[in-house]
Amino acid sequence: MTEKTTPREKVAIVTLGCEKNLVDSDMMAHLIDEKGYELVDNPDDATVVIVNTCGFIDAAKEESVNKILDMAELKESGKLKSLVVAGCLTQRYKEDLLHEIPEVDGIVGTGDFMSIINVIEDTLIGKRTSLIGNPVFNYEQVVKRKVKEGTYTTYTKIAEGCDNNCTFCSIPLMRGKFRSRSIESIVEEATYLATKGIVEISLIAQDSTNYGMDLYGKLMLPELLNRLSEVDGIEWVRLHYAYPGFFTDELIETFAKNPKVCKYIDMPLQHSEDAILKRMRRPGRQTDIRKLVAKIRAEVPDVALRTSLIVGFPGETEEDFLKLCDFVKDIKFDRLGVFTYSNEDDTPATRLPDQIDEDVKEKRANILMEIQREIANEKNGQYVGKVLDVLVERYEGRNNIYVGRTQYDAPEIDGEVFISNYQGELGKIVKVRITHSYDYDLAGEVI
């Protein structure tokens, strides 16, 4: 007589929002895999669905709620047994979610997702579970993550939370105070990722240049970058969200001298005008920013500088905006993201006078992006004829080309390189002579 076996639960994770959520989802996936559940990509095939939500701006909240409602509809078929919601939206709006969406079986906060297995098991026996504590988790206890096969780049959190308290930002409400991970745990995670085929790691934190101050009593980002560059298999180390206030000479020297540290700096400035920066409660002023950019470019001549800017912040006059446009034309950032200001619950900026109409915000964003498109086109044209290192990431059979990125482009948010004559494996860094440039992308041939 054959012994009957209980079918494994099939779990799908739907991830919304920023890279921090992607990391959290990878860690939940690892725990789910270790438990023996089967991970599936398609929620239609799942008996358990986890929606890892974003709650940063109104559009992200709306997307998260709509996705939860979409997943709730799967319950009508009877196949989906459990719907669990995680992430920033749950941290801020637990009661609303439980009350408004009865199909939600479990809720997990940003500091509690390490207990995801307990929550799943509770919901599978019919117990509606809400686990929302203080968001203080700092990732010291886990360094393993589930990364998809065929992935050669991933993000690594070096810190969580933020102490800056910018008037427009709700991150401290959802992620807590700034807290660094130890260098040892980050290096251990990078070493593990390298065994899984990862060749590029992008370091993320809400304020990455402040890394180490809370844990070691001094700024330790240069030390971390150098330690990570020693990990076998990791070829590129990329830095995101480097606030200008803590960008030291030692850090600039690390970019200049360490060949594994990408010549790419993502430095969110948010605005150029001192009056707006002061209302935003941002560190530094335009003079400081200009001096820092000049110093970085002098010491690291081939650096690609990315920034993000907010238009339509309360009190931003037409003159402020035009000066911001002049600032962008003058600095000529290599990469630029533009966001329209969004009122966030419980943030000081919602109470500021002189709120800007939505149509004005959108118009200003479009104008700024058109300015940047011309700058990007000009800068990309300077690469034609040059030989660049390119990480080959995928093959597009329809066009019979391979696609990759240079060290000057971050995954998904920046440009790509189309390679016409590559015959090797994915996940390799090869030398490509650039033959064509476009607004944001490049094309070339392997030499």
mmCIF file of C-alpha atoms in Angstrom, residues 9-242:
data_model
loop_
_atom_site.group_PDB
_atom_site.id
_atom_site.type_symbol
_atom_site.label_atom_id
_atom_site.label_comp_id
_atom_site.label_asym_id
_atom_site.label_seq_id
_atom_site.Cartn_x
_atom_site.Cartn_y
_atom_site.Cartn_z
ATOM 1 C CA GLU A 9 2.010 24.456 -0.585
ATOM 2 C CA LYS A 10 2.839 26.604 -3.598
ATOM 3 C CA VAL A 11 3.874 30.151 -2.700
ATOM 4 C CA ALA A 12 4.077 33.164 -5.023
ATOM 5 C CA ILE A 13 5.636 36.462 -3.938
ATOM 6 C CA VAL A 14 4.487 39.615 -5.732
ATOM 7 C CA THR A 15 6.966 42.447 -5.099
ATOM 8 C CA LEU A 16 6.116 46.113 -5.552
ATOM 9 C CA GLY A 17 8.094 49.276 -4.890
ATOM 10 C CA CYS A 18 11.792 49.826 -4.412
ATOM 11 C CA GLU A 19 14.898 47.658 -4.365
ATOM 12 C CA LYS A 20 14.668 47.332 -0.583
ATOM 13 C CA ASN A 21 11.469 45.369 -1.041
ATOM 14 C CA LEU A 22 13.197 43.138 -3.594
ATOM 15 C CA VAL A 23 15.815 42.246 -0.984
ATOM 16 C CA ASP A 24 13.118 41.529 1.616
ATOM 17 C CA SER A 25 11.294 39.303 -0.884
ATOM 18 C CA ASP A 26 14.495 37.391 -1.678
ATOM 19 C CA MET A 27 15.001 36.733 2.024
ATOM 20 C CA MET A 28 11.396 35.601 2.502
ATOM 21 C CA ALA A 29 11.780 33.354 -0.531
ATOM 22 C CA HIS A 30 14.849 31.740 1.029
ATOM 23 C CA LEU A 31 12.942 31.001 4.259
ATOM 24 C CA ILE A 32 9.989 29.635 2.294
ATOM 25 C CA ASP A 33 12.269 27.430 0.221
ATOM 26 C CA GLU A 34 14.031 26.139 3.355
ATOM 27 C CA LYS A 35 10.658 25.245 4.853
ATOM 28 C CA GLY A 36 9.994 22.974 1.891
ATOM 29 C CA TYR A 37 7.245 24.968 0.222
ATOM 30 C CA GLU A 38 7.361 25.292 -3.556
ATOM 31 C CA LEU A 39 8.027 28.779 -4.943
ATOM 32 C CA VAL A 40 6.089 29.615 -8.105
ATOM 33 C CA ASP A 41 6.240 32.692 -10.308
ATOM 34 C CA ASN A 42 2.582 32.848 -11.309
ATOM 35 C CA PRO A 43 0.064 33.709 -8.544
ATOM 36 C CA ASP A 44 -2.564 31.769 -10.516
ATOM 37 C CA ASP A 45 -0.638 28.590 -9.655
ATOM 38 C CA ALA A 46 -0.235 29.382 -5.963
ATOM 39 C CA THR A 47 -2.018 28.240 -2.834
ATOM 40 C CA VAL A 48 -0.361 31.079 -0.885
ATOM 41 C CA VAL A 49 0.296 34.585 -2.248
ATOM 42 C CA ILE A 50 2.428 37.196 -0.522
ATOM 43 C CA VAL A 51 2.096 40.786 -1.749
ATOM 44 C CA ASN A 52 5.138 42.803 -0.634
ATOM 45 C CA THR A 53 3.812 46.354 -0.808
ATOM 46 C CA CYS A 54 5.107 49.890 -1.153
ATOM 47 C CA GLY A 55 3.607 52.809 0.759
ATOM 48 C CA PHE A 56 5.949 55.626 -0.182
ATOM 49 C CA ILE A 57 3.807 57.838 -2.434
ATOM 50 C CA ASP A 58 0.135 57.920 -3.402
ATOM 51 C CA ALA A 59 0.682 56.183 -6.746
ATOM 52 C CA ALA A 60 2.587 53.358 -5.043
ATOM 53 C CA LYS A 61 -0.106 52.971 -2.384
ATOM 54 C CA GLU A 62 -2.782 52.783 -5.069
ATOM 55 C CA GLU A 63 -0.799 50.189 -7.020
ATOM 56 C CA SER A 64 -0.325 48.123 -3.858
ATOM 57 C CA VAL A 65 -4.014 48.184 -2.938
ATOM 58 C CA ASN A 66 -5.040 47.302 -6.487
ATOM 59 C CA LYS A 67 -2.623 44.368 -6.538
ATOM 60 C CA ILE A 68 -3.975 43.096 -3.197
ATOM 61 C CA LEU A 69 -7.510 43.297 -4.609
ATOM 62 C CA ASP A 70 -6.421 41.449 -7.752
ATOM 63 C CA MET A 71 -4.934 38.668 -5.641
ATOM 64 C CA ALA A 72 -8.062 38.592 -3.463
ATOM 65 C CA GLU A 73 -10.086 37.683 -6.550
ATOM 66 C CA LEU A 74 -8.051 34.490 -6.899
ATOM 67 C CA LYS A 75 -9.735 33.223 -3.753
ATOM 68 C CA GLU A 76 -12.975 32.837 -5.693
ATOM 69 C CA SER A 77 -11.533 29.841 -7.538
ATOM 70 C CA GLY A 78 -10.920 28.067 -4.234
ATOM 71 C CA LYS A 79 -7.306 27.293 -5.085
ATOM 72 C CA LEU A 80 -5.792 30.209 -3.174
ATOM 73 C CA LYS A 81 -5.893 29.362 0.524
ATOM 74 C CA SER A 82 -3.952 32.274 2.008
ATOM 75 C CA LEU A 83 -3.338 35.916 1.076
ATOM 76 C CA VAL A 84 -0.559 37.579 3.087
ATOM 77 C CA VAL A 85 0.387 41.259 2.788
ATOM 78 C CA ALA A 86 3.859 42.491 3.754
ATOM 79 C CA GLY A 87 5.942 45.644 3.392
ATOM 80 C CA CYS A 88 5.639 49.365 3.953
ATOM 81 C CA LEU A 89 1.898 49.685 3.359
ATOM 82 C CA THR A 90 1.184 47.235 6.154
ATOM 83 C CA GLN A 91 3.519 49.047 8.535
ATOM 84 C CA ARG A 92 1.507 52.257 8.167
ATOM 85 C CA TYR A 93 -2.034 51.093 7.379
ATOM 86 C CA LYS A 94 -2.534 47.766 9.145
ATOM 87 C CA GLU A 95 -5.980 48.528 10.544
ATOM 88 C CA ASP A 96 -7.242 49.935 7.248
ATOM 89 C CA LEU A 97 -6.119 46.853 5.323
ATOM 90 C CA LEU A 98 -7.643 44.421 7.799
ATOM 91 C CA HIS A 99 -10.910 46.329 7.889
ATOM 92 C CA GLU A 100 -11.289 47.197 4.207
ATOM 93 C CA ILE A 101 -10.054 43.948 2.616
ATOM 94 C CA PRO A 102 -11.472 40.937 4.499
ATOM 95 C CA GLU A 103 -9.804 38.559 2.021
ATOM 96 C CA VAL A 104 -6.420 39.393 3.595
ATOM 97 C CA ASP A 105 -5.492 36.507 5.905
ATOM 98 C CA GLY A 106 -2.172 37.720 7.266
ATOM 99 C CA ILE A 107 -0.164 40.922 7.631
ATOM 100 C CA VAL A 108 3.582 41.269 8.211
ATOM 101 C CA GLY A 109 5.440 44.513 8.947
ATOM 102 C CA THR A 110 8.825 45.656 7.691
ATOM 103 C CA GLY A 111 10.525 44.521 10.889
ATOM 104 C CA ASP A 112 8.768 41.157 11.145
ATOM 105 C CA PHE A 113 9.050 39.435 7.771
ATOM 106 C CA MET A 114 11.556 36.953 9.215
ATOM 107 C CA SER A 115 8.504 35.352 10.830
ATOM 108 C CA ILE A 116 6.809 34.833 7.456
ATOM 109 C CA ILE A 117 6.641 31.043 7.910
ATOM 110 C CA ASN A 118 4.726 31.371 11.188
ATOM 111 C CA VAL A 119 2.293 33.780 9.551
ATOM 112 C CA ILE A 120 1.723 31.457 6.582
ATOM 113 C CA GLU A 121 1.157 28.464 8.853
ATOM 114 C CA ASP A 122 -1.321 30.406 11.004
ATOM 115 C CA THR A 123 -3.334 31.533 8.001
ATOM 116 C CA LEU A 124 -3.427 28.033 6.504
ATOM 117 C CA ILE A 125 -5.278 26.771 9.596
ATOM 118 C CA GLY A 126 -7.732 29.648 9.398
ATOM 119 C CA LYS A 127 -6.140 31.999 11.928
ATOM 120 C CA ARG A 128 -6.099 35.603 10.772
ATOM 121 C CA THR A 129 -2.693 36.906 11.829
ATOM 122 C CA SER A 130 -1.271 40.406 12.113
ATOM 123 C CA LEU A 131 2.400 40.766 13.001
ATOM 124 C CA ILE A 132 3.372 44.448 13.077
ATOM 125 C CA GLY A 133 6.096 45.419 15.502
ATOM 126 C CA ASN A 134 8.675 48.169 15.690
ATOM 127 C CA PRO A 135 10.566 48.222 12.341
ATOM 128 C CA VAL A 136 13.996 47.613 13.861
ATOM 129 C CA PHE A 137 15.171 44.495 12.015
ATOM 130 C CA ASN A 138 18.762 44.961 10.864
ATOM 131 C CA TYR A 139 19.526 41.808 8.829
ATOM 132 C CA GLU A 140 22.315 40.546 11.052
ATOM 133 C CA GLN A 141 20.702 37.135 11.431
ATOM 134 C CA VAL A 142 20.311 36.260 7.764
ATOM 135 C CA VAL A 143 22.686 36.526 4.832
ATOM 136 C CA LYS A 144 21.143 33.983 2.468
ATOM 137 C CA ARG A 145 18.653 34.914 -0.198
ATOM 138 C CA LYS A 146 16.815 33.148 -2.978
ATOM 139 C CA VAL A 147 18.044 34.606 -6.264
ATOM 140 C CA LYS A 148 16.576 33.544 -9.576
ATOM 141 C CA GLU A 149 18.714 31.465 -11.872
ATOM 142 C CA GLY A 150 20.091 33.545 -14.698
ATOM 143 C CA THR A 151 20.447 36.611 -12.467
ATOM 144 C CA TYR A 152 23.874 38.228 -12.466
ATOM 145 C CA THR A 153 23.191 41.391 -10.503
ATOM 146 C CA THR A 154 21.351 42.092 -7.283
ATOM 147 C CA TYR A 155 20.919 44.656 -4.531
ATOM 148 C CA THR A 156 22.385 44.393 -1.046
ATOM 149 C CA LYS A 157 21.173 46.424 1.914
ATOM 150 C CA ILE A 158 23.971 47.921 3.966
ATOM 151 C CA ALA A 159 21.670 49.785 6.342
ATOM 152 C CA GLU A 160 17.984 50.224 7.066
ATOM 153 C CA GLY A 161 15.863 53.186 8.103
ATOM 154 C CA CYS A 162 16.785 56.868 8.128
ATOM 155 C CA ASP A 163 17.490 59.668 10.611
ATOM 156 C CA ASN A 164 17.321 62.633 8.209
ATOM 157 C CA ASN A 165 13.610 63.371 8.663
ATOM 158 C CA CYS A 166 13.194 65.233 5.377
ATOM 159 C CA THR A 167 9.841 66.997 5.461
ATOM 160 C CA PHE A 168 8.477 65.176 2.396
ATOM 161 C CA CYS A 169 9.523 61.636 3.345
ATOM 162 C CA SER A 170 7.679 58.897 5.239
ATOM 163 C CA ILE A 171 10.527 56.361 5.211
ATOM 164 C CA PRO A 172 11.343 56.764 8.952
ATOM 165 C CA LEU A 173 7.674 56.025 9.715
ATOM 166 C CA MET A 174 7.824 52.774 7.757
ATOM 167 C CA ARG A 175 11.429 51.645 8.148
ATOM 168 C CA GLY A 176 12.498 53.157 11.451
ATOM 169 C CA LYS A 177 15.730 54.837 12.528
ATOM 170 C CA PHE A 178 18.987 54.459 10.615
ATOM 171 C CA ARG A 179 20.896 51.302 11.552
ATOM 172 C CA SER A 180 23.927 49.882 9.807
ATOM 173 C CA ARG A 181 24.624 46.217 9.242
ATOM 174 C CA SER A 182 28.022 44.919 10.250
ATOM 175 C CA ILE A 183 30.696 44.703 7.580
ATOM 176 C CA GLU A 184 31.031 40.997 8.355
ATOM 177 C CA SER A 185 27.372 40.228 7.593
ATOM 178 C CA ILE A 186 27.438 42.219 4.341
ATOM 179 C CA VAL A 187 30.632 40.516 3.169
ATOM 180 C CA GLU A 188 29.182 37.129 4.124
ATOM 181 C CA GLU A 189 26.065 37.860 2.072
ATOM 182 C CA ALA A 190 28.146 38.995 -0.918
ATOM 183 C CA THR A 191 30.240 35.823 -0.684
ATOM 184 C CA TYR A 192 27.070 33.733 -0.705
ATOM 185 C CA LEU A 193 25.648 35.660 -3.652
ATOM 186 C CA ALA A 194 28.848 35.102 -5.632
ATOM 187 C CA THR A 195 28.359 31.336 -5.276
ATOM 188 C CA LYS A 196 24.950 31.792 -6.900
ATOM 189 C CA GLY A 197 26.406 33.469 -9.991
ATOM 190 C CA ILE A 198 26.054 37.115 -8.960
ATOM 191 C CA VAL A 199 28.864 39.260 -10.396
ATOM 192 C CA GLU A 200 27.520 42.738 -9.554
ATOM 193 C CA ILE A 201 26.086 43.965 -6.267
ATOM 194 C CA SER A 202 24.434 47.349 -5.840
ATOM 195 C CA LEU A 203 24.636 48.713 -2.320
ATOM 196 C CA ILE A 204 21.492 50.401 -1.055
ATOM 197 C CA ALA A 205 20.478 52.275 2.070
ATOM 198 C CA GLN A 206 18.336 55.307 2.587
ATOM 199 C CA ASP A 207 21.509 57.246 3.391
ATOM 200 C CA SER A 208 24.457 55.088 2.316
ATOM 201 C CA THR A 209 27.245 57.607 2.968
ATOM 202 C CA ASN A 210 26.253 57.626 6.645
ATOM 203 C CA TYR A 211 27.056 53.914 6.799
ATOM 204 C CA GLY A 212 28.832 52.791 9.952
ATOM 205 C CA MET A 213 28.487 55.925 12.071
ATOM 206 C CA ASP A 214 25.907 54.370 14.404
ATOM 207 C CA LEU A 215 27.671 51.006 14.605
ATOM 208 C CA TYR A 216 31.369 51.903 14.571
ATOM 209 C CA GLY A 217 31.359 55.546 15.608
ATOM 210 C CA LYS A 218 32.812 56.647 12.267
ATOM 211 C CA LEU A 219 31.964 56.624 8.564
ATOM 212 C CA MET A 220 32.908 53.211 7.206
ATOM 213 C CA LEU A 221 31.684 53.166 3.601
ATOM 214 C CA PRO A 222 35.207 53.262 2.071
ATOM 215 C CA GLU A 223 36.233 50.302 4.243
ATOM 216 C CA LEU A 224 33.096 48.393 3.237
ATOM 217 C CA LEU A 225 33.644 49.036 -0.475
ATOM 218 C CA ASN A 226 37.219 47.818 -0.249
ATOM 219 C CA ARG A 227 36.258 44.698 1.692
ATOM 220 C CA LEU A 228 33.517 43.809 -0.790
ATOM 221 C CA SER A 229 35.905 44.221 -3.716
ATOM 222 C CA GLU A 230 37.976 41.386 -2.234
ATOM 223 C CA VAL A 231 35.126 38.867 -2.567
ATOM 224 C CA ASP A 232 35.947 36.298 -5.262
ATOM 225 C CA GLY A 233 33.397 36.377 -8.073
ATOM 226 C CA ILE A 234 32.112 39.882 -7.377
ATOM 227 C CA GLU A 235 33.425 42.053 -10.214
ATOM 228 C CA TRP A 236 31.388 45.236 -9.779
ATOM 229 C CA VAL A 237 30.300 47.032 -6.614
ATOM 230 C CA ARG A 238 27.827 49.848 -7.266
ATOM 231 C CA LEU A 239 26.712 52.576 -4.847
ATOM 232 C CA HIS A 240 23.223 54.054 -4.580
ATOM 233 C CA TYR A 241 21.693 56.858 -2.520
ATOM 234 C CA ALA A 242 24.893 58.594 -1.459
#
